[in-house]
Amino acid sequence: LARKSLYFPRFYSAGNHTNHGIFSTLYSFPALMFRNLMKGSNIPHYQGLPSVLQANGYRTLFFMTHESQYDNMNAFLRTNGYDEIYSQENYPKREVVNSFGVPDHYLYRYALGRMAQQKEPFMATLLSISNHPPYIIPEWFHPNADEEDEQIVEYADDALRLFFKQAEAQPWYEHTVFVLLGDHGKLTGTSENEMPQCLNHIPLIIHAPGLVAEEVQSWCMQMDVQPTLLSMLGITANQENFGQNVLQHPRSMALYTADNVIGARTDGHLYVYEPATHTEWLYRTDADGASKTVEQPDSTFLQMKEALFSTLQTAQEEITGRTGSLCARGRPGHPAPLAHLLGDAALVQRVCGLQRGLHAEFPVQLPRYQLRHIPLAAHLDPPVGHGRGACGQLSAAHGAAGLHAMA
């Protein structure tokens, strides 16, 4: 499928949890370490892919395998652009196989049935779960691998194969864009450093009938999915977030977080910082993922640090302004906002009202930690020749549908 699609080999998740992947992909914000931005009694409104498409006449649907209140998904997603939510409460009890609900093949079959009832255009987001412990492989599926964690990948791939086979028979298939991505990675083997690449390095595939296949070499993050796909759809919107259309404006690095550390990666360089102890690690990396410690930072490391700090600090300020919360989620010894944790009492200054078509790239050449130049309220450009589409996490937007595939 990747060979027949737009494939992004330098794509990274915002964080290490499903809530990070959903929030960043759909609403174009970075993850703020251990904080779940979908939880809380005060649910702010975010402009995102579902709300923009909804305003442009799309019916928006979200399908999950598990109970709807998990991670406050039902309340958050209904508040932020989704018309219909389908979850474990909608499925027959006999189809539920574990605490995460139904298996992938059933979710896809159910979603296809609902999509068949929709008028065009629509966007459907499917959140799959089978490739997450505890693994349940259907009795009728016979994998070739011996190891369970490889067997479940075979099953998840086969469920996608069946989905596409059935989708191809639908009248909307020929003008639908399918977007497949992971919510986060998984630790495999031993950790090569304090921030193993496999925890955030995930696939992104954009597939559509007639779309010219290409391996896109830009660095890319989940928060870039929304502006990239809206441009493909030909939809213009005011971009009140941190995403960037990487097909028109390639990135020079990827920024991401884990529960206790934050990081930035670019060609040959990895920067890792632990806010709780104000400790930083500098690594030179090779194509195989191996890393070697560096004692003194060069100009690239300094730019990476600047971009990472400024992005997360500005996101913290923006979210604080919407939620009224001054602190990250309660955690012993870590009550302070990121601006404090990252140190260097920084001036938080957002540059808004950018000219039409201007997409700021990180980092802008500024004094360290003094100014964050983020494309908040930037105007989203119309598309430049990459076809029509929309997205989801196995997300299908119809009339330009996206398979938003979050495994």
mmCIF file of C-alpha atoms in Angstrom:
data_model
loop_
_atom_site.group_PDB
_atom_site.id
_atom_site.type_symbol
_atom_site.label_atom_id
_atom_site.label_comp_id
_atom_site.label_asym_id
_atom_site.label_seq_id
_atom_site.Cartn_x
_atom_site.Cartn_y
_atom_site.Cartn_z
ATOM 1 C CA LEU A 1 0.000 0.000 0.000
ATOM 2 C CA ALA A 2 2.836 2.392 0.866
ATOM 3 C CA ARG A 3 4.365 1.893 -2.581
ATOM 4 C CA LYS A 4 1.079 3.026 -4.172
ATOM 5 C CA SER A 5 0.629 6.070 -1.924
ATOM 6 C CA LEU A 6 2.236 9.141 -0.419
ATOM 7 C CA TYR A 7 4.535 7.598 2.172
ATOM 8 C CA PHE A 8 6.259 9.617 4.919
ATOM 9 C CA PRO A 9 9.291 7.730 6.326
ATOM 10 C CA ARG A 10 10.215 10.610 8.697
ATOM 11 C CA PHE A 11 6.912 10.788 10.537
ATOM 12 C CA TYR A 12 6.761 11.007 14.361
ATOM 13 C CA SER A 13 4.027 10.804 16.979
ATOM 14 C CA ALA A 14 3.455 13.710 19.364
ATOM 15 C CA GLY A 15 3.708 11.519 22.465
ATOM 16 C CA ASN A 16 3.476 7.958 23.777
ATOM 17 C CA HIS A 17 -0.264 7.624 24.436
ATOM 18 C CA THR A 18 -3.368 7.280 22.291
ATOM 19 C CA ASN A 19 -4.874 10.525 23.610
ATOM 20 C CA HIS A 20 -1.733 12.356 22.405
ATOM 21 C CA GLY A 21 -2.102 10.870 18.943
ATOM 22 C CA ILE A 22 -5.780 11.757 18.598
ATOM 23 C CA PHE A 23 -5.420 15.306 19.905
ATOM 24 C CA SER A 24 -2.311 16.121 17.886
ATOM 25 C CA THR A 25 -3.501 14.581 14.612
ATOM 26 C CA LEU A 26 -6.982 16.066 14.637
ATOM 27 C CA TYR A 27 -6.283 19.458 16.268
ATOM 28 C CA SER A 28 -2.609 20.114 15.395
ATOM 29 C CA PHE A 29 -1.157 20.675 18.862
ATOM 30 C CA PRO A 30 1.963 19.045 20.308
ATOM 31 C CA ALA A 31 1.721 16.673 23.269
ATOM 32 C CA LEU A 32 2.618 18.178 26.643
ATOM 33 C CA MET A 33 4.440 15.209 28.166
ATOM 34 C CA PHE A 34 2.222 13.293 30.627
ATOM 35 C CA ARG A 35 -0.805 15.576 30.274
ATOM 36 C CA ASN A 36 -4.025 14.266 28.675
ATOM 37 C CA LEU A 37 -5.511 17.334 27.001
ATOM 38 C CA MET A 38 -8.841 15.618 26.305
ATOM 39 C CA LYS A 39 -9.645 15.173 29.989
ATOM 40 C CA GLY A 40 -11.176 17.712 32.344
ATOM 41 C CA SER A 41 -14.609 19.024 33.267
ATOM 42 C CA ASN A 42 -13.956 22.223 31.300
ATOM 43 C CA ILE A 43 -13.686 21.124 27.662
ATOM 44 C CA PRO A 44 -12.442 23.957 25.445
ATOM 45 C CA HIS A 45 -13.201 24.266 21.750
ATOM 46 C CA TYR A 46 -10.353 23.611 19.328
ATOM 47 C CA GLN A 47 -10.431 24.267 15.625
ATOM 48 C CA GLY A 48 -9.465 21.002 14.022
ATOM 49 C CA LEU A 49 -9.951 18.721 11.085
ATOM 50 C CA PRO A 50 -13.463 17.589 12.106
ATOM 51 C CA SER A 51 -14.752 21.084 12.876
ATOM 52 C CA VAL A 52 -13.309 22.581 9.667
ATOM 53 C CA LEU A 53 -14.805 19.791 7.554
ATOM 54 C CA GLN A 54 -18.090 20.054 9.452
ATOM 55 C CA ALA A 55 -18.234 23.760 8.611
ATOM 56 C CA ASN A 56 -17.669 22.826 4.965
ATOM 57 C CA GLY A 57 -20.647 20.482 4.786
ATOM 58 C CA TYR A 58 -19.077 17.178 5.840
ATOM 59 C CA ARG A 59 -20.792 14.717 8.157
ATOM 60 C CA THR A 60 -18.200 13.651 10.738
ATOM 61 C CA LEU A 61 -18.089 10.203 12.345
ATOM 62 C CA PHE A 62 -15.734 8.617 14.877
ATOM 63 C CA PHE A 63 -15.519 4.846 15.421
ATOM 64 C CA MET A 64 -13.676 3.322 18.382
ATOM 65 C CA THR A 65 -13.458 -0.283 19.593
ATOM 66 C CA HIS A 66 -13.872 0.379 23.310
ATOM 67 C CA GLU A 67 -16.217 2.219 25.677
ATOM 68 C CA SER A 68 -16.889 5.805 24.680
ATOM 69 C CA GLN A 69 -15.898 7.375 28.007
ATOM 70 C CA TYR A 70 -12.328 6.027 27.759
ATOM 71 C CA ASP A 71 -9.982 9.043 28.007
ATOM 72 C CA ASN A 72 -13.092 11.267 27.942
ATOM 73 C CA MET A 73 -13.285 10.695 24.177
ATOM 74 C CA ASN A 74 -17.055 10.918 23.828
ATOM 75 C CA ALA A 75 -17.418 14.309 25.531
ATOM 76 C CA PHE A 76 -14.268 15.806 24.008
ATOM 77 C CA LEU A 77 -14.920 14.688 20.431
ATOM 78 C CA ARG A 78 -18.590 15.709 20.466
ATOM 79 C CA THR A 79 -17.548 19.133 21.742
ATOM 80 C CA ASN A 80 -14.919 19.423 19.028
ATOM 81 C CA GLY A 81 -16.494 18.658 15.699
ATOM 82 C CA TYR A 82 -17.872 15.108 15.593
ATOM 83 C CA ASP A 83 -21.539 14.549 14.745
ATOM 84 C CA GLU A 84 -21.656 10.826 15.530
ATOM 85 C CA ILE A 85 -19.640 8.631 17.911
ATOM 86 C CA TYR A 86 -19.727 4.824 17.680
ATOM 87 C CA SER A 87 -18.217 2.695 20.443
ATOM 88 C CA GLN A 88 -18.525 -0.550 22.387
ATOM 89 C CA GLU A 89 -21.990 0.521 23.540
ATOM 90 C CA ASN A 90 -23.178 0.211 19.923
ATOM 91 C CA TYR A 91 -21.786 -3.273 19.208
ATOM 92 C CA PRO A 92 -23.226 -6.721 20.098
ATOM 93 C CA LYS A 93 -21.792 -8.063 23.348
ATOM 94 C CA ARG A 94 -20.749 -11.271 21.596
ATOM 95 C CA GLU A 95 -18.252 -9.253 19.503
ATOM 96 C CA VAL A 96 -16.394 -7.823 22.524
ATOM 97 C CA VAL A 97 -13.170 -9.805 23.038
ATOM 98 C CA ASN A 98 -11.306 -7.946 25.810
ATOM 99 C CA SER A 99 -11.185 -4.735 27.857
ATOM 100 C CA PHE A 100 -10.501 -2.756 24.676
ATOM 101 C CA GLY A 101 -13.716 -3.932 23.048
ATOM 102 C CA VAL A 102 -14.095 -5.367 19.559
ATOM 103 C CA PRO A 103 -11.308 -6.533 17.186
ATOM 104 C CA ASP A 104 -10.199 -4.583 14.144
ATOM 105 C CA HIS A 105 -11.995 -6.623 11.493
ATOM 106 C CA TYR A 106 -15.351 -6.095 13.218
ATOM 107 C CA LEU A 107 -14.750 -2.354 13.689
ATOM 108 C CA TYR A 108 -13.954 -1.939 9.994
ATOM 109 C CA ARG A 109 -16.968 -3.966 8.877
ATOM 110 C CA TYR A 110 -19.293 -2.025 11.176
ATOM 111 C CA ALA A 111 -17.881 1.328 10.058
ATOM 112 C CA LEU A 112 -18.263 0.442 6.380
ATOM 113 C CA GLY A 113 -21.922 -0.332 7.014
ATOM 114 C CA ARG A 114 -22.471 3.066 8.619
ATOM 115 C CA MET A 115 -20.508 4.876 5.926
ATOM 116 C CA ALA A 116 -22.712 3.245 3.289
ATOM 117 C CA GLN A 117 -25.686 5.062 4.841
ATOM 118 C CA GLN A 118 -24.064 8.509 4.670
ATOM 119 C CA LYS A 119 -24.646 11.205 2.126
ATOM 120 C CA GLU A 120 -21.557 12.793 0.624
ATOM 121 C CA PRO A 121 -19.344 14.316 1.725
ATOM 122 C CA PHE A 122 -18.358 12.703 5.021
ATOM 123 C CA MET A 123 -15.297 12.105 7.147
ATOM 124 C CA ALA A 124 -14.950 8.949 9.226
ATOM 125 C CA THR A 125 -12.215 8.354 11.792
ATOM 126 C CA LEU A 126 -11.556 4.763 12.854
ATOM 127 C CA LEU A 127 -9.447 4.046 15.935
ATOM 128 C CA SER A 128 -8.273 0.440 15.788
ATOM 129 C CA ILE A 129 -6.866 -1.393 18.793
ATOM 130 C CA SER A 130 -5.883 -5.011 18.106
ATOM 131 C CA ASN A 131 -2.148 -4.261 17.976
ATOM 132 C CA HIS A 132 -2.237 -3.356 21.683
ATOM 133 C CA PRO A 133 -1.925 -5.812 24.590
ATOM 134 C CA PRO A 134 -3.739 -7.941 25.570
ATOM 135 C CA TYR A 135 -3.541 -9.462 22.094
ATOM 136 C CA ILE A 136 -6.569 -11.395 20.843
ATOM 137 C CA ILE A 137 -6.164 -13.184 17.514
ATOM 138 C CA PRO A 138 -9.402 -14.577 16.035
ATOM 139 C CA GLU A 139 -9.508 -18.385 15.823
ATOM 140 C CA TRP A 140 -10.156 -18.262 12.087
ATOM 141 C CA PHE A 141 -6.946 -16.309 11.401
ATOM 142 C CA HIS A 142 -3.795 -18.400 10.941
ATOM 143 C CA PRO A 143 -0.607 -16.290 11.132
ATOM 144 C CA ASN A 144 2.756 -17.392 9.802
ATOM 145 C CA ALA A 145 4.882 -15.909 12.610
ATOM 146 C CA ASP A 146 5.701 -17.771 15.827
ATOM 147 C CA GLU A 147 5.907 -14.781 18.178
ATOM 148 C CA GLU A 148 2.619 -13.345 19.439
ATOM 149 C CA ASP A 149 3.619 -9.712 18.900
ATOM 150 C CA GLU A 150 4.350 -10.535 15.249
ATOM 151 C CA GLN A 151 1.184 -12.597 14.840
ATOM 152 C CA ILE A 152 -0.984 -9.688 15.933
ATOM 153 C CA VAL A 153 0.692 -7.425 13.360
ATOM 154 C CA GLU A 154 -0.151 -9.986 10.664
ATOM 155 C CA TYR A 155 -3.770 -9.980 11.817
ATOM 156 C CA ALA A 156 -3.972 -6.164 11.949
ATOM 157 C CA ASP A 157 -2.526 -5.946 8.418
ATOM 158 C CA ASP A 158 -4.964 -8.552 7.137
ATOM 159 C CA ALA A 159 -7.886 -6.677 8.693
ATOM 160 C CA LEU A 160 -6.791 -3.594 6.743
ATOM 161 C CA ARG A 161 -6.512 -5.675 3.573
ATOM 162 C CA LEU A 162 -10.114 -6.832 4.019
ATOM 163 C CA PHE A 163 -11.210 -3.276 4.734
ATOM 164 C CA PHE A 164 -9.760 -1.989 1.473
ATOM 165 C CA LYS A 165 -11.161 -4.924 -0.473
ATOM 166 C CA GLN A 166 -14.651 -4.107 0.803
ATOM 167 C CA ALA A 167 -14.159 -0.328 0.462
ATOM 168 C CA GLU A 168 -13.225 -0.687 -3.203
ATOM 169 C CA ALA A 169 -16.750 -1.927 -3.893
ATOM 170 C CA GLN A 170 -18.314 1.237 -2.467
ATOM 171 C CA PRO A 171 -19.538 4.007 -4.813
ATOM 172 C CA TRP A 172 -17.527 6.613 -2.904
ATOM 173 C CA TYR A 173 -14.173 4.801 -3.118
ATOM 174 C CA GLU A 174 -12.882 6.479 -6.284
ATOM 175 C CA HIS A 175 -13.083 9.969 -4.766
ATOM 176 C CA THR A 176 -11.926 9.120 -1.274
ATOM 177 C CA VAL A 177 -8.569 9.761 0.375
ATOM 178 C CA PHE A 178 -7.436 7.261 3.001
ATOM 179 C CA VAL A 179 -4.952 8.316 5.674
ATOM 180 C CA LEU A 180 -3.300 5.650 7.797
ATOM 181 C CA LEU A 181 -1.087 6.462 10.765
ATOM 182 C CA GLY A 182 -0.115 5.190 14.179
ATOM 183 C CA ASP A 183 -1.077 6.868 17.425
ATOM 184 C CA HIS A 184 2.348 6.111 18.936
ATOM 185 C CA GLY A 185 5.133 3.588 18.711
ATOM 186 C CA LYS A 186 6.256 0.633 20.826
ATOM 187 C CA LEU A 187 9.521 -0.287 22.502
ATOM 188 C CA THR A 188 11.249 -3.039 20.541
ATOM 189 C CA GLY A 189 14.605 -4.468 21.553
ATOM 190 C CA THR A 190 16.781 -2.450 23.917
ATOM 191 C CA SER A 191 16.732 1.325 24.379
ATOM 192 C CA GLU A 192 19.538 3.050 22.479
ATOM 193 C CA ASN A 193 19.211 6.186 24.634
ATOM 194 C CA GLU A 194 16.846 8.051 26.981
ATOM 195 C CA MET A 195 14.294 8.488 24.161
ATOM 196 C CA PRO A 196 14.182 5.358 21.959
ATOM 197 C CA GLN A 197 13.226 6.243 18.393
ATOM 198 C CA CYS A 198 10.775 3.343 18.116
ATOM 199 C CA LEU A 199 8.452 4.927 20.706
ATOM 200 C CA ASN A 200 7.619 7.857 18.386
ATOM 201 C CA HIS A 201 8.664 6.809 14.867
ATOM 202 C CA ILE A 202 5.412 5.708 13.208
ATOM 203 C CA PRO A 203 4.002 5.262 9.688
ATOM 204 C CA LEU A 204 1.990 7.799 7.725
ATOM 205 C CA ILE A 205 0.406 6.703 4.446
ATOM 206 C CA ILE A 206 -1.949 8.829 2.357
ATOM 207 C CA HIS A 207 -3.693 6.743 -0.280
ATOM 208 C CA ALA A 208 -6.222 7.657 -2.950
ATOM 209 C CA PRO A 209 -7.189 6.254 -6.333
ATOM 210 C CA GLY A 210 -5.232 8.199 -8.939
ATOM 211 C CA LEU A 211 -2.866 9.826 -6.448
ATOM 212 C CA VAL A 212 0.729 9.738 -7.726
ATOM 213 C CA ALA A 213 2.870 7.623 -5.412
ATOM 214 C CA GLU A 214 5.790 9.393 -3.749
ATOM 215 C CA GLU A 215 8.094 8.984 -0.771
ATOM 216 C CA VAL A 216 7.907 12.380 0.961
ATOM 217 C CA GLN A 217 11.244 13.127 2.613
ATOM 218 C CA SER A 218 10.154 16.049 4.790
ATOM 219 C CA TRP A 219 10.290 15.582 8.531
ATOM 220 C CA CYS A 220 6.683 15.397 9.652
ATOM 221 C CA MET A 221 4.639 15.202 12.852
ATOM 222 C CA GLN A 222 1.058 14.275 13.706
ATOM 223 C CA MET A 223 0.143 17.939 14.081
ATOM 224 C CA ASP A 224 0.984 18.426 10.377
ATOM 225 C CA VAL A 225 -1.704 16.011 9.188
ATOM 226 C CA GLN A 226 -4.571 18.520 9.404
ATOM 227 C CA PRO A 227 -3.110 21.407 7.324
ATOM 228 C CA THR A 228 -1.573 18.989 4.805
ATOM 229 C CA LEU A 229 -4.871 17.226 4.183
ATOM 230 C CA LEU A 230 -7.011 20.343 4.153
ATOM 231 C CA SER A 231 -4.751 21.662 1.432
ATOM 232 C CA MET A 232 -5.232 18.440 -0.529
ATOM 233 C CA LEU A 233 -8.984 18.840 -0.111
ATOM 234 C CA GLY A 234 -8.922 22.386 -1.417
ATOM 235 C CA ILE A 235 -10.356 23.786 1.809
ATOM 236 C CA THR A 236 -9.173 27.179 3.048
ATOM 237 C CA ALA A 237 -9.316 27.879 6.785
ATOM 238 C CA ASN A 238 -7.760 30.074 9.445
ATOM 239 C CA GLN A 239 -5.143 27.864 11.046
ATOM 240 C CA GLU A 240 -5.226 28.404 14.822
ATOM 241 C CA ASN A 241 -2.733 25.724 15.731
ATOM 242 C CA PHE A 242 0.829 24.500 15.216
ATOM 243 C CA GLY A 243 0.544 22.369 12.067
ATOM 244 C CA GLN A 244 2.279 22.869 8.750
ATOM 245 C CA ASN A 245 1.468 21.711 5.215
ATOM 246 C CA VAL A 246 4.615 19.685 4.622
ATOM 247 C CA LEU A 247 3.860 19.085 0.940
ATOM 248 C CA GLN A 248 4.351 22.812 0.318
ATOM 249 C CA HIS A 249 6.553 23.718 3.281
ATOM 250 C CA PRO A 250 8.844 20.842 4.317
ATOM 251 C CA ARG A 251 10.039 20.692 7.920
ATOM 252 C CA SER A 252 13.678 20.496 8.936
ATOM 253 C CA MET A 253 13.124 18.497 12.142
ATOM 254 C CA ALA A 254 10.609 16.565 14.244
ATOM 255 C CA LEU A 255 9.665 17.546 17.826
ATOM 256 C CA TYR A 256 7.995 15.136 20.253
ATOM 257 C CA THR A 257 7.601 14.147 23.901
ATOM 258 C CA ALA A 258 7.370 11.200 26.271
ATOM 259 C CA ASP A 259 6.044 11.144 29.840
ATOM 260 C CA ASN A 260 9.261 12.469 31.394
ATOM 261 C CA VAL A 261 11.416 13.750 28.527
ATOM 262 C CA ILE A 262 11.081 15.864 25.402
ATOM 263 C CA GLY A 263 13.084 15.588 22.204
ATOM 264 C CA ALA A 264 13.957 16.935 18.773
ATOM 265 C CA ARG A 265 15.381 14.943 15.861
ATOM 266 C CA THR A 266 16.878 15.929 12.532
ATOM 267 C CA ASP A 267 19.493 14.521 10.171
ATOM 268 C CA GLY A 268 22.327 13.122 12.284
ATOM 269 C CA HIS A 269 21.199 14.870 15.487
ATOM 270 C CA LEU A 270 19.032 13.956 18.494
ATOM 271 C CA TYR A 271 18.399 16.355 21.376
ATOM 272 C CA VAL A 272 16.768 15.039 24.591
ATOM 273 C CA TYR A 273 15.821 17.038 27.692
ATOM 274 C CA GLU A 274 14.424 15.955 31.071
ATOM 275 C CA PRO A 275 12.548 18.926 32.618
ATOM 276 C CA ALA A 276 12.376 17.474 36.139
ATOM 277 C CA THR A 277 16.166 17.431 36.497
ATOM 278 C CA HIS A 278 17.096 20.042 33.830
ATOM 279 C CA THR A 279 19.330 17.400 32.232
ATOM 280 C CA GLU A 280 20.015 17.341 28.511
ATOM 281 C CA TRP A 281 21.575 14.709 26.263
ATOM 282 C CA LEU A 282 23.108 15.354 22.846
ATOM 283 C CA TYR A 283 23.530 12.537 20.331
ATOM 284 C CA ARG A 284 24.854 12.145 16.818
ATOM 285 C CA THR A 285 22.810 9.482 15.039
ATOM 286 C CA ASP A 286 23.288 7.334 11.943
ATOM 287 C CA ALA A 287 20.864 5.879 9.422
ATOM 288 C CA ASP A 288 20.561 2.634 11.416
ATOM 289 C CA GLY A 289 19.366 4.468 14.524
ATOM 290 C CA ALA A 290 22.580 4.081 16.507
ATOM 291 C CA SER A 291 23.511 7.092 18.646
ATOM 292 C CA LYS A 292 26.766 8.476 20.003
ATOM 293 C CA THR A 293 27.014 10.986 22.845
ATOM 294 C CA VAL A 294 28.240 14.506 22.066
ATOM 295 C CA GLU A 295 29.702 16.700 24.815
ATOM 296 C CA GLN A 296 29.430 20.135 23.246
ATOM 297 C CA PRO A 297 26.417 21.327 21.218
ATOM 298 C CA ASP A 298 26.910 22.666 17.718
ATOM 299 C CA SER A 299 24.600 25.265 16.127
ATOM 300 C CA THR A 300 22.168 22.559 14.990
ATOM 301 C CA PHE A 301 21.642 21.327 18.558
ATOM 302 C CA LEU A 302 21.049 24.886 19.749
ATOM 303 C CA GLN A 303 18.439 25.467 17.041
ATOM 304 C CA MET A 304 16.723 22.176 17.904
ATOM 305 C CA LYS A 305 16.585 23.115 21.576
ATOM 306 C CA GLU A 306 15.202 26.542 20.731
ATOM 307 C CA ALA A 307 12.527 25.094 18.474
ATOM 308 C CA LEU A 308 11.530 22.427 20.997
ATOM 309 C CA PHE A 309 11.283 24.735 24.014
ATOM 310 C CA SER A 310 9.478 27.513 22.173
ATOM 311 C CA THR A 311 6.905 25.178 20.611
ATOM 312 C CA LEU A 312 5.982 23.466 23.877
ATOM 313 C CA GLN A 313 6.005 26.662 25.923
ATOM 314 C CA THR A 314 3.741 28.431 23.436
ATOM 315 C CA ALA A 315 1.409 25.432 23.304
ATOM 316 C CA GLN A 316 1.261 25.467 27.117
ATOM 317 C CA GLU A 317 0.326 29.150 27.116
ATOM 318 C CA GLU A 318 -2.274 28.682 24.398
ATOM 319 C CA ILE A 319 -3.915 25.737 26.179
ATOM 320 C CA THR A 320 -3.783 27.500 29.541
ATOM 321 C CA GLY A 321 -5.636 30.414 27.970
ATOM 322 C CA ARG A 322 -8.414 28.080 26.808
ATOM 323 C CA THR A 323 -8.750 25.877 29.886
ATOM 324 C CA GLY A 324 -7.887 28.340 32.627
ATOM 325 C CA SER A 325 -5.553 25.728 34.091
ATOM 326 C CA LEU A 326 -2.097 26.897 35.168
ATOM 327 C CA CYS A 327 -0.649 23.456 35.777
ATOM 328 C CA ALA A 328 -0.143 20.205 33.985
ATOM 329 C CA ARG A 329 -2.024 17.162 35.250
ATOM 330 C CA GLY A 330 -1.348 16.523 38.925
ATOM 331 C CA ARG A 331 1.847 14.560 39.420
ATOM 332 C CA PRO A 332 3.976 14.447 42.586
ATOM 333 C CA GLY A 333 6.857 16.861 42.302
ATOM 334 C CA HIS A 334 5.762 18.118 38.862
ATOM 335 C CA PRO A 335 3.013 20.690 39.414
ATOM 336 C CA ALA A 336 4.422 23.540 37.378
ATOM 337 C CA PRO A 337 3.649 24.529 33.806
ATOM 338 C CA LEU A 338 6.172 23.670 31.104
ATOM 339 C CA ALA A 339 7.365 27.262 30.821
ATOM 340 C CA HIS A 340 8.715 26.886 34.358
ATOM 341 C CA LEU A 341 9.937 23.312 33.953
ATOM 342 C CA LEU A 342 11.933 24.241 30.867
ATOM 343 C CA GLY A 343 13.677 27.042 32.743
ATOM 344 C CA ASP A 344 15.104 30.376 31.581
ATOM 345 C CA ALA A 345 12.051 32.481 32.467
ATOM 346 C CA ALA A 346 11.026 32.919 28.877
ATOM 347 C CA LEU A 347 9.048 35.667 27.291
ATOM 348 C CA VAL A 348 6.021 33.988 25.710
ATOM 349 C CA GLN A 349 5.065 35.970 22.684
ATOM 350 C CA ARG A 350 2.887 34.512 19.961
ATOM 351 C CA VAL A 351 3.093 36.074 16.534
ATOM 352 C CA CYS A 352 -0.416 35.973 15.106
ATOM 353 C CA GLY A 353 -2.098 37.580 12.140
ATOM 354 C CA LEU A 354 0.458 36.203 9.734
ATOM 355 C CA GLN A 355 0.206 37.103 6.091
ATOM 356 C CA ARG A 356 -1.842 34.861 3.842
ATOM 357 C CA GLY A 357 0.270 31.929 2.793
ATOM 358 C CA LEU A 358 2.998 32.445 5.392
ATOM 359 C CA HIS A 359 3.933 29.267 7.246
ATOM 360 C CA ALA A 360 6.574 29.811 9.913
ATOM 361 C CA GLU A 361 9.193 27.075 10.159
ATOM 362 C CA PHE A 362 10.880 26.202 13.432
ATOM 363 C CA PRO A 363 13.236 27.634 14.374
ATOM 364 C CA VAL A 364 13.135 31.252 13.385
ATOM 365 C CA GLN A 365 16.496 32.901 14.070
ATOM 366 C CA LEU A 366 15.777 34.538 17.437
ATOM 367 C CA PRO A 367 17.540 34.957 20.763
ATOM 368 C CA ARG A 368 17.345 31.715 22.680
ATOM 369 C CA TYR A 369 14.125 31.213 24.627
ATOM 370 C CA GLN A 370 13.062 34.799 24.061
ATOM 371 C CA LEU A 371 10.457 34.605 21.333
ATOM 372 C CA ARG A 372 8.302 31.838 20.005
ATOM 373 C CA HIS A 373 7.275 32.327 16.380
ATOM 374 C CA ILE A 374 4.403 29.896 15.892
ATOM 375 C CA PRO A 375 1.917 29.880 12.984
ATOM 376 C CA LEU A 376 -1.123 30.515 15.159
ATOM 377 C CA ALA A 377 -3.944 32.105 13.179
ATOM 378 C CA ALA A 378 -2.018 31.664 9.943
ATOM 379 C CA HIS A 379 -4.133 31.452 6.825
ATOM 380 C CA LEU A 380 -4.212 28.038 5.209
ATOM 381 C CA ASP A 381 -3.344 28.006 1.533
ATOM 382 C CA PRO A 382 -5.484 26.364 -1.145
ATOM 383 C CA PRO A 383 -4.093 23.081 -2.501
ATOM 384 C CA VAL A 384 -1.161 22.646 -4.834
ATOM 385 C CA GLY A 385 -1.703 19.567 -7.014
ATOM 386 C CA HIS A 386 -1.716 16.528 -4.774
ATOM 387 C CA GLY A 387 -5.299 15.425 -5.423
ATOM 388 C CA ARG A 388 -8.440 15.543 -3.332
ATOM 389 C CA GLY A 389 -8.934 14.140 0.118
ATOM 390 C CA ALA A 390 -9.743 14.266 3.779
ATOM 391 C CA CYS A 391 -8.513 12.272 6.676
ATOM 392 C CA GLY A 392 -9.025 10.242 9.764
ATOM 393 C CA GLN A 393 -7.128 7.773 12.010
ATOM 394 C CA LEU A 394 -8.274 5.040 9.846
ATOM 395 C CA SER A 395 -10.207 8.060 8.840
ATOM 396 C CA ALA A 396 -12.372 8.097 5.836
ATOM 397 C CA ALA A 397 -13.700 11.357 4.663
ATOM 398 C CA HIS A 398 -15.983 10.963 1.785
ATOM 399 C CA GLY A 399 -16.303 12.983 -1.298
ATOM 400 C CA ALA A 400 -12.693 13.307 -0.356
ATOM 401 C CA ALA A 401 -12.580 10.818 2.385
ATOM 402 C CA GLY A 402 -9.752 10.046 4.643
ATOM 403 C CA LEU A 403 -8.955 6.808 6.327
ATOM 404 C CA HIS A 404 -7.499 8.104 9.511
ATOM 405 C CA ALA A 405 -5.795 4.894 10.584
ATOM 406 C CA MET A 406 -4.594 4.886 14.177
ATOM 407 C CA ALA A 407 -3.609 1.363 15.077
#
